Amino acid sequence: MLNVKVLGSGCANCKRLEQRVQKVLADHGLEGEVEKVTDYGAMMRWNILKTPGLVVDDVLVASGRIPNEDEIVGWLTK
């Protein structure tokens, strides 16, 4: 099962990214746990400067933007 984290304060872009990740998981029949990380101290573990951030299996794959669905699929199906 995939472990996915959405890093951010809960802003509109963070929520959009979380929804996009949930959609990709459902559309592709993937099992994963999506966790929201809103604590800035915890976010600094990945040294991000801009939110939202996306972490897949403990690896930061994107920050400061909302990746498109094809990018997310690529990260979740590696």
mmCIF file of N, CA, C and O in Angstrom:
data_model
loop_
_atom_site.group_PDB
_atom_site.id
_atom_site.type_symbol
_atom_site.label_atom_id
_atom_site.label_comp_id
_atom_site.label_asym_id
_atom_site.label_seq_id
_atom_site.Cartn_x
_atom_site.Cartn_y
_atom_site.Cartn_z
ATOM 1 N N MET A 1 0.845 -1.178 0.000
ATOM 2 C CA MET A 1 0.000 0.000 0.000
ATOM 3 C C MET A 1 0.887 1.237 0.000
ATOM 4 O O MET A 1 1.881 1.304 0.714
ATOM 5 N N LEU A 2 0.508 2.215 -0.804
ATOM 6 C CA LEU A 2 1.264 3.457 -0.915
ATOM 7 C C LEU A 2 1.019 4.354 0.290
ATOM 8 O O LEU A 2 -0.081 4.400 0.833
ATOM 9 N N ASN A 3 2.043 5.083 0.669
ATOM 10 C CA ASN A 3 1.917 6.092 1.707
ATOM 11 C C ASN A 3 2.143 7.437 1.042
ATOM 12 O O ASN A 3 3.229 7.713 0.540
ATOM 13 N N VAL A 4 1.095 8.253 0.996
ATOM 14 C CA VAL A 4 1.138 9.540 0.312
ATOM 15 C C VAL A 4 0.855 10.634 1.332
ATOM 16 O O VAL A 4 -0.086 10.524 2.122
ATOM 17 N N LYS A 5 1.663 11.673 1.294
ATOM 18 C CA LYS A 5 1.455 12.809 2.187
ATOM 19 C C LYS A 5 1.288 14.072 1.353
ATOM 20 O O LYS A 5 2.052 14.304 0.413
ATOM 21 N N VAL A 6 0.301 14.874 1.714
ATOM 22 C CA VAL A 6 0.113 16.188 1.114
ATOM 23 C C VAL A 6 0.555 17.196 2.171
ATOM 24 O O VAL A 6 -0.003 17.245 3.263
ATOM 25 N N LEU A 7 1.587 17.962 1.835
ATOM 26 C CA LEU A 7 2.147 18.927 2.777
ATOM 27 C C LEU A 7 1.571 20.311 2.496
ATOM 28 O O LEU A 7 1.620 20.787 1.355
ATOM 29 N N GLY A 8 1.043 20.937 3.515
ATOM 30 C CA GLY A 8 0.522 22.290 3.342
ATOM 31 C C GLY A 8 -0.371 22.699 4.487
ATOM 32 O O GLY A 8 -0.766 21.884 5.319
ATOM 33 N N SER A 9 -0.705 23.971 4.480
ATOM 34 C CA SER A 9 -1.451 24.563 5.582
ATOM 35 C C SER A 9 -2.949 24.288 5.534
ATOM 36 O O SER A 9 -3.668 24.602 6.471
ATOM 37 N N GLY A 10 -3.411 23.728 4.425
ATOM 38 C CA GLY A 10 -4.848 23.534 4.257
ATOM 39 C C GLY A 10 -5.432 24.546 3.292
ATOM 40 O O GLY A 10 -6.646 24.704 3.195
ATOM 41 N N CYS A 11 -4.577 25.213 2.537
ATOM 42 C CA CYS A 11 -5.013 26.217 1.566
ATOM 43 C C CYS A 11 -5.761 25.543 0.411
ATOM 44 O O CYS A 11 -5.795 24.315 0.305
ATOM 45 N N ALA A 12 -6.324 26.333 -0.466
ATOM 46 C CA ALA A 12 -7.105 25.807 -1.589
ATOM 47 C C ALA A 12 -6.261 24.893 -2.477
ATOM 48 O O ALA A 12 -6.730 23.840 -2.918
ATOM 49 N N ASN A 13 -5.019 25.254 -2.749
ATOM 50 C CA ASN A 13 -4.159 24.420 -3.591
ATOM 51 C C ASN A 13 -3.829 23.091 -2.914
ATOM 52 O O ASN A 13 -3.746 22.056 -3.582
ATOM 53 N N CYS A 14 -3.656 23.114 -1.615
ATOM 54 C CA CYS A 14 -3.388 21.879 -0.875
ATOM 55 C C CYS A 14 -4.587 20.943 -0.964
ATOM 56 O O CYS A 14 -4.440 19.736 -1.174
ATOM 57 N N LYS A 15 -5.773 21.503 -0.814
ATOM 58 C CA LYS A 15 -6.992 20.707 -0.899
ATOM 59 C C LYS A 15 -7.178 20.159 -2.312
ATOM 60 O O LYS A 15 -7.567 19.010 -2.492
ATOM 61 N N ARG A 16 -6.866 20.977 -3.320
ATOM 62 C CA ARG A 16 -6.973 20.539 -4.706
ATOM 63 C C ARG A 16 -6.022 19.376 -4.991
ATOM 64 O O ARG A 16 -6.374 18.423 -5.667
ATOM 65 N N LEU A 17 -4.801 19.486 -4.458
ATOM 66 C CA LEU A 17 -3.827 18.415 -4.655
ATOM 67 C C LEU A 17 -4.306 17.128 -3.983
ATOM 68 O O LEU A 17 -4.223 16.043 -4.567
ATOM 69 N N GLU A 18 -4.824 17.239 -2.784
ATOM 70 C CA GLU A 18 -5.322 16.049 -2.091
ATOM 71 C C GLU A 18 -6.449 15.394 -2.891
ATOM 72 O O GLU A 18 -6.472 14.170 -3.064
ATOM 73 N N GLN A 19 -7.361 16.198 -3.412
ATOM 74 C CA GLN A 19 -8.463 15.662 -4.216
ATOM 75 C C GLN A 19 -7.939 14.980 -5.478
ATOM 76 O O GLN A 19 -8.429 13.913 -5.863
ATOM 77 N N ARG A 20 -6.947 15.574 -6.108
ATOM 78 C CA ARG A 20 -6.384 15.005 -7.326
ATOM 79 C C ARG A 20 -5.717 13.652 -7.034
ATOM 80 O O ARG A 20 -5.860 12.703 -7.788
ATOM 81 N N VAL A 21 -4.995 13.573 -5.921
ATOM 82 C CA VAL A 21 -4.354 12.315 -5.537
ATOM 83 C C VAL A 21 -5.416 11.250 -5.256
ATOM 84 O O VAL A 21 -5.292 10.104 -5.714
ATOM 85 N N GLN A 22 -6.457 11.601 -4.530
ATOM 86 C CA GLN A 22 -7.542 10.648 -4.235
ATOM 87 C C GLN A 22 -8.185 10.160 -5.530
ATOM 88 O O GLN A 22 -8.487 8.968 -5.671
ATOM 89 N N LYS A 23 -8.383 11.049 -6.483
ATOM 90 C CA LYS A 23 -8.987 10.689 -7.766
ATOM 91 C C LYS A 23 -8.096 9.707 -8.524
ATOM 92 O O LYS A 23 -8.573 8.716 -9.067
ATOM 93 N N VAL A 24 -6.796 9.983 -8.568
ATOM 94 C CA VAL A 24 -5.861 9.099 -9.268
ATOM 95 C C VAL A 24 -5.866 7.708 -8.621
ATOM 96 O O VAL A 24 -5.893 6.694 -9.324
ATOM 97 N N LEU A 25 -5.838 7.667 -7.307
ATOM 98 C CA LEU A 25 -5.870 6.374 -6.612
ATOM 99 C C LEU A 25 -7.133 5.591 -6.996
ATOM 100 O O LEU A 25 -7.061 4.409 -7.332
ATOM 101 N N ALA A 26 -8.277 6.260 -6.966
ATOM 102 C CA ALA A 26 -9.548 5.597 -7.271
ATOM 103 C C ALA A 26 -9.625 5.188 -8.740
ATOM 104 O O ALA A 26 -10.008 4.063 -9.063
ATOM 105 N N ASP A 27 -9.247 6.093 -9.644
ATOM 106 C CA ASP A 27 -9.343 5.821 -11.077
ATOM 107 C C ASP A 27 -8.448 4.665 -11.521
ATOM 108 O O ASP A 27 -8.747 3.986 -12.495
ATOM 109 N N HIS A 28 -7.337 4.460 -10.838
ATOM 110 C CA HIS A 28 -6.376 3.442 -11.242
ATOM 111 C C HIS A 28 -6.380 2.213 -10.330
ATOM 112 O O HIS A 28 -5.522 1.340 -10.455
ATOM 113 N N GLY A 29 -7.351 2.160 -9.413
ATOM 114 C CA GLY A 29 -7.483 0.999 -8.537
ATOM 115 C C GLY A 29 -6.285 0.784 -7.638
ATOM 116 O O GLY A 29 -5.946 -0.352 -7.313
ATOM 117 N N LEU A 30 -5.642 1.871 -7.231
ATOM 118 C CA LEU A 30 -4.458 1.781 -6.380
ATOM 119 C C LEU A 30 -4.857 1.906 -4.920
ATOM 120 O O LEU A 30 -5.770 2.665 -4.579
ATOM 121 N N GLU A 31 -4.165 1.173 -4.068
ATOM 122 C CA GLU A 31 -4.407 1.276 -2.631
ATOM 123 C C GLU A 31 -3.371 2.200 -2.027
ATOM 124 O O GLU A 31 -2.174 2.025 -2.238
ATOM 125 N N GLY A 32 -3.845 3.179 -1.295
ATOM 126 C CA GLY A 32 -2.923 4.101 -0.662
ATOM 127 C C GLY A 32 -3.579 4.864 0.458
ATOM 128 O O GLY A 32 -4.790 5.050 0.481
ATOM 129 N N GLU A 33 -2.745 5.280 1.374
ATOM 130 C CA GLU A 33 -3.188 6.098 2.497
ATOM 131 C C GLU A 33 -2.720 7.520 2.225
ATOM 132 O O GLU A 33 -1.536 7.748 1.974
ATOM 133 N N VAL A 34 -3.647 8.464 2.229
ATOM 134 C CA VAL A 34 -3.307 9.867 2.000
ATOM 135 C C VAL A 34 -3.398 10.592 3.334
ATOM 136 O O VAL A 34 -4.444 10.618 3.973
ATOM 137 N N GLU A 35 -2.293 11.172 3.714
ATOM 138 C CA GLU A 35 -2.196 11.875 4.999
ATOM 139 C C GLU A 35 -1.935 13.354 4.732
ATOM 140 O O GLU A 35 -1.110 13.699 3.889
ATOM 141 N N LYS A 36 -2.641 14.220 5.449
ATOM 142 C CA LYS A 36 -2.388 15.654 5.357
ATOM 143 C C LYS A 36 -1.402 16.031 6.451
ATOM 144 O O LYS A 36 -1.608 15.691 7.617
ATOM 145 N N VAL A 37 -0.342 16.728 6.066
ATOM 146 C CA VAL A 37 0.643 17.204 7.035
ATOM 147 C C VAL A 37 0.557 18.724 7.038
ATOM 148 O O VAL A 37 0.895 19.380 6.053
ATOM 149 N N THR A 38 0.060 19.277 8.144
ATOM 150 C CA THR A 38 -0.128 20.723 8.227
ATOM 151 C C THR A 38 0.856 21.397 9.175
ATOM 152 O O THR A 38 0.946 22.615 9.197
ATOM 153 N N ASP A 39 1.584 20.623 9.927
ATOM 154 C CA ASP A 39 2.554 21.161 10.876
ATOM 155 C C ASP A 39 3.843 21.536 10.140
ATOM 156 O O ASP A 39 4.476 20.685 9.510
ATOM 157 N N TYR A 40 4.210 22.824 10.197
ATOM 158 C CA TYR A 40 5.388 23.292 9.462
ATOM 159 C C TYR A 40 6.676 22.623 9.935
ATOM 160 O O TYR A 40 7.582 22.395 9.139
ATOM 161 N N GLY A 41 6.749 22.303 11.209
ATOM 162 C CA GLY A 41 7.931 21.599 11.712
ATOM 163 C C GLY A 41 8.077 20.233 11.054
ATOM 164 O O GLY A 41 9.168 19.835 10.647
ATOM 165 N N ALA A 42 6.959 19.532 10.930
ATOM 166 C CA ALA A 42 6.980 18.219 10.276
ATOM 167 C C ALA A 42 7.298 18.364 8.789
ATOM 168 O O ALA A 42 8.016 17.542 8.217
ATOM 169 N N MET A 43 6.777 19.417 8.155
ATOM 170 C CA MET A 43 7.040 19.639 6.727
ATOM 171 C C MET A 43 8.515 19.883 6.450
ATOM 172 O O MET A 43 9.019 19.506 5.388
ATOM 173 N N MET A 44 9.205 20.485 7.388
ATOM 174 C CA MET A 44 10.615 20.811 7.168
ATOM 175 C C MET A 44 11.486 19.562 7.063
ATOM 176 O O MET A 44 12.616 19.636 6.591
ATOM 177 N N ARG A 45 10.956 18.428 7.434
ATOM 178 C CA ARG A 45 11.687 17.172 7.249
ATOM 179 C C ARG A 45 12.058 16.980 5.779
ATOM 180 O O ARG A 45 13.059 16.363 5.449
ATOM 181 N N TRP A 46 11.197 17.524 4.888
ATOM 182 C CA TRP A 46 11.439 17.397 3.450
ATOM 183 C C TRP A 46 12.006 18.674 2.833
ATOM 184 O O TRP A 46 12.149 18.772 1.622
ATOM 185 N N ASN A 47 12.336 19.669 3.665
ATOM 186 C CA ASN A 47 12.957 20.919 3.217
ATOM 187 C C ASN A 47 12.202 21.611 2.091
ATOM 188 O O ASN A 47 12.807 22.079 1.125
ATOM 189 N N ILE A 48 10.874 21.675 2.191
ATOM 190 C CA ILE A 48 10.122 22.364 1.146
ATOM 191 C C ILE A 48 10.040 23.845 1.481
ATOM 192 O O ILE A 48 9.971 24.242 2.641
ATOM 193 N N LEU A 49 10.089 24.673 0.439
ATOM 194 C CA LEU A 49 10.005 26.113 0.621
ATOM 195 C C LEU A 49 8.632 26.650 0.243
ATOM 196 O O LEU A 49 8.233 27.712 0.693
ATOM 197 N N LYS A 50 7.918 25.920 -0.619
ATOM 198 C CA LYS A 50 6.588 26.336 -1.050
ATOM 199 C C LYS A 50 5.638 25.158 -0.963
ATOM 200 O O LYS A 50 6.014 24.023 -1.220
ATOM 201 N N THR A 51 4.399 25.444 -0.600
ATOM 202 C CA THR A 51 3.370 24.415 -0.565
ATOM 203 C C THR A 51 2.465 24.605 -1.778
ATOM 204 O O THR A 51 2.442 25.686 -2.366
ATOM 205 N N PRO A 52 1.731 23.598 -2.170
ATOM 206 C CA PRO A 52 1.658 22.292 -1.548
ATOM 207 C C PRO A 52 2.852 21.416 -1.912
ATOM 208 O O PRO A 52 3.534 21.653 -2.909
ATOM 209 N N GLY A 53 3.077 20.426 -1.083
ATOM 210 C CA GLY A 53 4.108 19.437 -1.364
ATOM 211 C C GLY A 53 3.475 18.062 -1.436
ATOM 212 O O GLY A 53 2.436 17.810 -0.826
ATOM 213 N N LEU A 54 4.097 17.190 -2.211
ATOM 214 C CA LEU A 54 3.598 15.828 -2.341
ATOM 215 C C LEU A 54 4.732 14.859 -2.067
ATOM 216 O O LEU A 54 5.803 14.939 -2.682
ATOM 217 N N VAL A 55 4.497 13.959 -1.115
ATOM 218 C CA VAL A 55 5.480 12.958 -0.715
ATOM 219 C C VAL A 55 4.881 11.583 -0.992
ATOM 220 O O VAL A 55 3.754 11.302 -0.575
ATOM 221 N N VAL A 56 5.617 10.749 -1.714
ATOM 222 C CA VAL A 56 5.177 9.382 -2.004
ATOM 223 C C VAL A 56 6.214 8.429 -1.425
ATOM 224 O O VAL A 56 7.393 8.491 -1.784
ATOM 225 N N ASP A 57 5.760 7.569 -0.528
ATOM 226 C CA ASP A 57 6.639 6.608 0.137
ATOM 227 C C ASP A 57 7.907 7.277 0.673
ATOM 228 O O ASP A 57 9.019 6.826 0.431
ATOM 229 N N ASP A 58 7.693 8.401 1.355
ATOM 230 C CA ASP A 58 8.738 9.148 2.061
ATOM 231 C C ASP A 58 9.718 9.886 1.151
ATOM 232 O O ASP A 58 10.790 10.291 1.590
ATOM 233 N N VAL A 59 9.370 10.081 -0.122
ATOM 234 C CA VAL A 59 10.211 10.832 -1.054
ATOM 235 C C VAL A 59 9.415 12.026 -1.566
ATOM 236 O O VAL A 59 8.313 11.861 -2.109
ATOM 237 N N LEU A 60 9.975 13.228 -1.412
ATOM 238 C CA LEU A 60 9.332 14.427 -1.938
ATOM 239 C C LEU A 60 9.401 14.394 -3.459
ATOM 240 O O LEU A 60 10.490 14.323 -4.038
ATOM 241 N N VAL A 61 8.229 14.413 -4.112
ATOM 242 C CA VAL A 61 8.197 14.347 -5.574
ATOM 243 C C VAL A 61 7.779 15.669 -6.205
ATOM 244 O O VAL A 61 8.050 15.894 -7.392
ATOM 245 N N ALA A 62 7.131 16.552 -5.453
ATOM 246 C CA ALA A 62 6.716 17.849 -6.003
ATOM 247 C C ALA A 62 6.504 18.835 -4.867
ATOM 248 O O ALA A 62 6.092 18.453 -3.773
ATOM 249 N N SER A 63 6.782 20.109 -5.156
ATOM 250 C CA SER A 63 6.465 21.155 -4.183
ATOM 251 C C SER A 63 6.248 22.469 -4.915
ATOM 252 O O SER A 63 6.815 22.708 -5.975
ATOM 253 N N GLY A 64 5.378 23.288 -4.328
ATOM 254 C CA GLY A 64 5.118 24.610 -4.864
ATOM 255 C C GLY A 64 4.197 24.645 -6.068
ATOM 256 O O GLY A 64 4.032 25.684 -6.696
ATOM 257 N N ARG A 65 3.573 23.521 -6.400
ATOM 258 C CA ARG A 65 2.662 23.466 -7.541
ATOM 259 C C ARG A 65 1.736 22.269 -7.399
ATOM 260 O O ARG A 65 1.959 21.396 -6.573
ATOM 261 N N ILE A 66 0.717 22.235 -8.244
ATOM 262 C CA ILE A 66 -0.190 21.095 -8.276
ATOM 263 C C ILE A 66 0.161 20.285 -9.519
ATOM 264 O O ILE A 66 -0.081 20.732 -10.635
ATOM 265 N N PRO A 67 0.762 19.122 -9.341
ATOM 266 C CA PRO A 67 1.121 18.292 -10.493
ATOM 267 C C PRO A 67 -0.127 17.813 -11.238
ATOM 268 O O PRO A 67 -1.195 17.658 -10.631
ATOM 269 N N ASN A 68 0.024 17.561 -12.542
ATOM 270 C CA ASN A 68 -1.115 17.044 -13.290
ATOM 271 C C ASN A 68 -1.311 15.559 -12.985
ATOM 272 O O ASN A 68 -0.449 14.914 -12.392
ATOM 273 N N GLU A 69 -2.447 15.033 -13.409
ATOM 274 C CA GLU A 69 -2.788 13.647 -13.068
ATOM 275 C C GLU A 69 -1.778 12.654 -13.636
ATOM 276 O O GLU A 69 -1.450 11.667 -12.983
ATOM 277 N N ASP A 70 -1.278 12.898 -14.846
ATOM 278 C CA ASP A 70 -0.306 11.974 -15.443
ATOM 279 C C ASP A 70 0.973 11.888 -14.611
ATOM 280 O O ASP A 70 1.544 10.808 -14.454
ATOM 281 N N GLU A 71 1.424 13.026 -14.089
ATOM 282 C CA GLU A 71 2.610 13.012 -13.229
ATOM 283 C C GLU A 71 2.354 12.188 -11.975
ATOM 284 O O GLU A 71 3.188 11.374 -11.574
ATOM 285 N N ILE A 72 1.201 12.405 -11.371
ATOM 286 C CA ILE A 72 0.862 11.693 -10.135
ATOM 287 C C ILE A 72 0.779 10.199 -10.403
ATOM 288 O O ILE A 72 1.293 9.388 -9.632
ATOM 289 N N VAL A 73 0.160 9.819 -11.513
ATOM 290 C CA VAL A 73 0.077 8.393 -11.873
ATOM 291 C C VAL A 73 1.472 7.807 -11.961
ATOM 292 O O VAL A 73 1.746 6.726 -11.446
ATOM 293 N N GLY A 74 2.380 8.522 -12.610
ATOM 294 C CA GLY A 74 3.753 8.038 -12.749
ATOM 295 C C GLY A 74 4.422 7.801 -11.406
ATOM 296 O O GLY A 74 5.118 6.797 -11.221
ATOM 297 N N TRP A 75 4.226 8.702 -10.477
ATOM 298 C CA TRP A 75 4.840 8.558 -9.153
ATOM 299 C C TRP A 75 4.208 7.434 -8.348
ATOM 300 O O TRP A 75 4.885 6.753 -7.580
ATOM 301 N N LEU A 76 2.908 7.252 -8.505
ATOM 302 C CA LEU A 76 2.199 6.248 -7.702
ATOM 303 C C LEU A 76 2.323 4.845 -8.259
ATOM 304 O O LEU A 76 2.032 3.876 -7.562
ATOM 305 N N THR A 77 2.754 4.705 -9.498
ATOM 306 C CA THR A 77 2.831 3.369 -10.107
ATOM 307 C C THR A 77 4.277 2.921 -10.336
ATOM 308 O O THR A 77 4.498 1.946 -11.037
ATOM 309 N N LYS A 78 5.236 3.607 -9.765
ATOM 310 C CA LYS A 78 6.643 3.195 -9.911
ATOM 311 C C LYS A 78 6.881 1.884 -9.232
ATOM 312 O O LYS A 78 6.378 1.561 -8.216
#
